């Protein structure tokens, strides 16, 4: 199977920075795309940022503050979060589209367990 393990969450003051990491492991032929979602209490899960090859897209609320990047050799995706705001507080989830056995395999989607990010003074 495939596992996505996130790290890097925590408590930070407004205006501060955090860097999240998500490493994929297990039975992986290739990774199609990787991304970050978040879910705040009482709200639906939303896309934060996504990277496919070298192409990226961001939620409007994080453009200019967050940067997503990927290390293909390590099957790892990062989310650098700067100028954090209290409204960024949420559980952040890693998501990946992965082909398990060959180039002809379907793209299966996997989720990490989530990491808490709290922005508060």
PDB file of C-alpha atoms in Angstrom:
ATOM      1  CA  UNK A   1       0.000   0.000   0.000  1.00  0.00           C
ATOM      2  CA  UNK A   2       0.853   3.664  -0.055  1.00  0.00           C
ATOM      3  CA  UNK A   3       1.418   5.902   2.940  1.00  0.00           C
ATOM      4  CA  UNK A   4       1.575   9.686   3.071  1.00  0.00           C
ATOM      5  CA  UNK A   5       3.222  11.032   6.210  1.00  0.00           C
ATOM      6  CA  UNK A   6       2.953  14.740   6.979  1.00  0.00           C
ATOM      7  CA  UNK A   7       5.095  16.774   9.351  1.00  0.00           C
ATOM      8  CA  UNK A   8       5.826  20.376  10.231  1.00  0.00           C
ATOM      9  CA  UNK A   9       2.585  21.624  11.727  1.00  0.00           C
ATOM     10  CA  UNK A  10       2.380  23.523  14.987  1.00  0.00           C
ATOM     11  CA  UNK A  11       1.540  26.768  16.722  1.00  0.00           C
ATOM     12  CA  UNK A  12       2.800  30.009  15.221  1.00  0.00           C
ATOM     13  CA  UNK A  13       2.080  33.689  15.786  1.00  0.00           C
ATOM     14  CA  UNK A  14       0.378  35.792  13.106  1.00  0.00           C
ATOM     15  CA  UNK A  15       2.919  36.869  10.514  1.00  0.00           C
ATOM     16  CA  UNK A  16       5.068  33.832  11.179  1.00  0.00           C
ATOM     17  CA  UNK A  17       6.097  30.963   8.929  1.00  0.00           C
ATOM     18  CA  UNK A  18       5.843  27.193   8.867  1.00  0.00           C
ATOM     19  CA  UNK A  19       6.997  24.545   6.404  1.00  0.00           C
ATOM     20  CA  UNK A  20       4.952  21.406   5.954  1.00  0.00           C
ATOM     21  CA  UNK A  21       6.367  18.227   4.456  1.00  0.00           C
ATOM     22  CA  UNK A  22       4.632  15.143   3.098  1.00  0.00           C
ATOM     23  CA  UNK A  23       6.549  12.019   2.145  1.00  0.00           C
ATOM     24  CA  UNK A  24       4.981   9.245   0.096  1.00  0.00           C
ATOM     25  CA  UNK A  25       6.164   5.670   0.527  1.00  0.00           C
ATOM     26  CA  UNK A  26       5.125   2.126  -0.280  1.00  0.00           C
ATOM     27  CA  UNK A  27       4.112   0.619  -3.582  1.00  0.00           C
ATOM     28  CA  UNK A  28       4.617   3.516  -5.997  1.00  0.00           C
ATOM     29  CA  UNK A  29       5.285   3.373  -9.730  1.00  0.00           C
ATOM     30  CA  UNK A  30       4.905   7.089 -10.312  1.00  0.00           C
ATOM     31  CA  UNK A  31       3.322  10.129  -8.689  1.00  0.00           C
ATOM     32  CA  UNK A  32       1.045  12.112 -10.960  1.00  0.00           C
ATOM     33  CA  UNK A  33       0.385  15.069  -8.686  1.00  0.00           C
ATOM     34  CA  UNK A  34       0.661  16.145  -5.050  1.00  0.00           C
ATOM     35  CA  UNK A  35      -1.159  18.780  -3.114  1.00  0.00           C
ATOM     36  CA  UNK A  36      -2.305  20.223   0.169  1.00  0.00           C
ATOM     37  CA  UNK A  37      -5.847  20.661   1.431  1.00  0.00           C
ATOM     38  CA  UNK A  38      -7.054  22.103   4.708  1.00  0.00           C
ATOM     39  CA  UNK A  39     -10.119  21.838   6.861  1.00  0.00           C
ATOM     40  CA  UNK A  40     -11.030  24.327   9.556  1.00  0.00           C
ATOM     41  CA  UNK A  41     -13.599  23.515  12.270  1.00  0.00           C
ATOM     42  CA  UNK A  42     -17.107  23.662  10.886  1.00  0.00           C
ATOM     43  CA  UNK A  43     -15.905  24.144   7.314  1.00  0.00           C
ATOM     44  CA  UNK A  44     -15.469  21.928   4.290  1.00  0.00           C
ATOM     45  CA  UNK A  45     -12.086  20.669   3.196  1.00  0.00           C
ATOM     46  CA  UNK A  46     -10.579  22.996   0.598  1.00  0.00           C
ATOM     47  CA  UNK A  47      -7.685  22.905  -1.816  1.00  0.00           C
ATOM     48  CA  UNK A  48      -4.741  25.026  -0.729  1.00  0.00           C
ATOM     49  CA  UNK A  49      -2.130  24.248  -3.376  1.00  0.00           C
ATOM     50  CA  UNK A  50      -1.353  21.590  -5.933  1.00  0.00           C
ATOM     51  CA  UNK A  51       1.621  20.703  -8.103  1.00  0.00           C
ATOM     52  CA  UNK A  52       1.614  18.640 -11.306  1.00  0.00           C
ATOM     53  CA  UNK A  53       5.072  18.311 -12.842  1.00  0.00           C
ATOM     54  CA  UNK A  54       6.282  21.913 -12.554  1.00  0.00           C
ATOM     55  CA  UNK A  55       2.821  23.453 -12.820  1.00  0.00           C
ATOM     56  CA  UNK A  56       1.273  24.836  -9.638  1.00  0.00           C
ATOM     57  CA  UNK A  57      -2.050  26.289  -8.615  1.00  0.00           C
ATOM     58  CA  UNK A  58      -3.126  27.975  -5.390  1.00  0.00           C
ATOM     59  CA  UNK A  59      -6.255  29.004  -3.601  1.00  0.00           C
ATOM     60  CA  UNK A  60      -6.778  32.749  -3.939  1.00  0.00           C
ATOM     61  CA  UNK A  61      -6.569  33.133  -0.165  1.00  0.00           C
ATOM     62  CA  UNK A  62      -2.942  31.919  -0.062  1.00  0.00           C
ATOM     63  CA  UNK A  63      -1.499  33.304  -3.304  1.00  0.00           C
ATOM     64  CA  UNK A  64       1.670  35.270  -2.670  1.00  0.00           C
ATOM     65  CA  UNK A  65       2.063  33.801   0.832  1.00  0.00           C
ATOM     66  CA  UNK A  66       2.331  30.031   0.315  1.00  0.00           C
ATOM     67  CA  UNK A  67       4.674  28.137  -1.997  1.00  0.00           C
ATOM     68  CA  UNK A  68       4.341  24.490  -2.945  1.00  0.00           C
ATOM     69  CA  UNK A  69       7.343  22.519  -4.157  1.00  0.00           C
ATOM     70  CA  UNK A  70       8.248  18.919  -4.802  1.00  0.00           C
ATOM     71  CA  UNK A  71      11.315  16.704  -4.549  1.00  0.00           C
ATOM     72  CA  UNK A  72      10.686  13.887  -6.994  1.00  0.00           C
ATOM     73  CA  UNK A  73      13.700  11.883  -5.836  1.00  0.00           C
ATOM     74  CA  UNK A  74      12.274  11.776  -2.319  1.00  0.00           C
ATOM     75  CA  UNK A  75       8.586  11.503  -3.298  1.00  0.00           C
ATOM     76  CA  UNK A  76       8.051  14.494  -1.051  1.00  0.00           C
ATOM     77  CA  UNK A  77       5.979  17.650  -1.350  1.00  0.00           C
ATOM     78  CA  UNK A  78       6.488  20.785   0.713  1.00  0.00           C
ATOM     79  CA  UNK A  79       4.317  23.745   1.582  1.00  0.00           C
ATOM     80  CA  UNK A  80       6.155  26.859   2.683  1.00  0.00           C
ATOM     81  CA  UNK A  81       3.687  29.089   4.489  1.00  0.00           C
ATOM     82  CA  UNK A  82       4.659  32.709   5.146  1.00  0.00           C
ATOM     83  CA  UNK A  83       2.758  35.670   6.565  1.00  0.00           C
ATOM     84  CA  UNK A  84       0.404  33.326   8.327  1.00  0.00           C
ATOM     85  CA  UNK A  85      -2.981  34.613   9.449  1.00  0.00           C
ATOM     86  CA  UNK A  86      -5.394  33.318  12.096  1.00  0.00           C
ATOM     87  CA  UNK A  87      -7.738  32.264   9.285  1.00  0.00           C
ATOM     88  CA  UNK A  88      -5.063  29.826   8.087  1.00  0.00           C
ATOM     89  CA  UNK A  89      -5.714  27.765  11.208  1.00  0.00           C
ATOM     90  CA  UNK A  90      -6.817  24.301  10.128  1.00  0.00           C
ATOM     91  CA  UNK A  91      -5.815  20.684   9.801  1.00  0.00           C
ATOM     92  CA  UNK A  92      -3.686  20.414   6.682  1.00  0.00           C
ATOM     93  CA  UNK A  93      -3.891  17.225   4.631  1.00  0.00           C
ATOM     94  CA  UNK A  94      -1.539  15.952   1.971  1.00  0.00           C
ATOM     95  CA  UNK A  95      -3.096  14.383  -1.120  1.00  0.00           C
ATOM     96  CA  UNK A  96      -1.400  12.536  -3.943  1.00  0.00           C
ATOM     97  CA  UNK A  97      -2.417  10.939  -7.206  1.00  0.00           C
ATOM     98  CA  UNK A  98      -0.324   7.793  -7.615  1.00  0.00           C
ATOM     99  CA  UNK A  99       0.056   5.036 -10.180  1.00  0.00           C
ATOM    100  CA  UNK A 100       0.844   1.885  -8.259  1.00  0.00           C
ATOM    101  CA  UNK A 101       2.057  -0.739 -10.715  1.00  0.00           C
ATOM    102  CA  UNK A 102       2.728   0.696 -14.185  1.00  0.00           C
ATOM    103  CA  UNK A 103       2.286   3.646 -16.526  1.00  0.00           C
ATOM    104  CA  UNK A 104      -1.029   2.105 -17.559  1.00  0.00           C
ATOM    105  CA  UNK A 105      -2.384   1.942 -14.007  1.00  0.00           C
ATOM    106  CA  UNK A 106      -5.187   4.274 -13.034  1.00  0.00           C
ATOM    107  CA  UNK A 107      -4.321   7.224 -10.843  1.00  0.00           C
ATOM    108  CA  UNK A 108      -5.342   6.349  -7.294  1.00  0.00           C
ATOM    109  CA  UNK A 109      -5.776   9.107  -4.745  1.00  0.00           C
ATOM    110  CA  UNK A 110      -4.295   8.881  -1.253  1.00  0.00           C
ATOM    111  CA  UNK A 111      -4.560  11.083   1.839  1.00  0.00           C
ATOM    112  CA  UNK A 112      -2.251  11.731   4.735  1.00  0.00           C
ATOM    113  CA  UNK A 113      -3.426  11.718   8.332  1.00  0.00           C
ATOM    114  CA  UNK A 114      -3.356  15.504   8.642  1.00  0.00           C
ATOM    115  CA  UNK A 115      -1.260  17.947  10.628  1.00  0.00           C
ATOM    116  CA  UNK A 116      -2.614  20.775  12.768  1.00  0.00           C
ATOM    117  CA  UNK A 117      -1.601  24.349  11.999  1.00  0.00           C
ATOM    118  CA  UNK A 118      -2.678  26.948  14.543  1.00  0.00           C
ATOM    119  CA  UNK A 119      -2.023  30.651  14.008  1.00  0.00           C
ATOM    120  CA  UNK A 120      -2.608  32.578  17.195  1.00  0.00           C
ATOM    121  CA  UNK A 121      -0.990  35.163  19.415  1.00  0.00           C
TER     122      UNK A 121
END
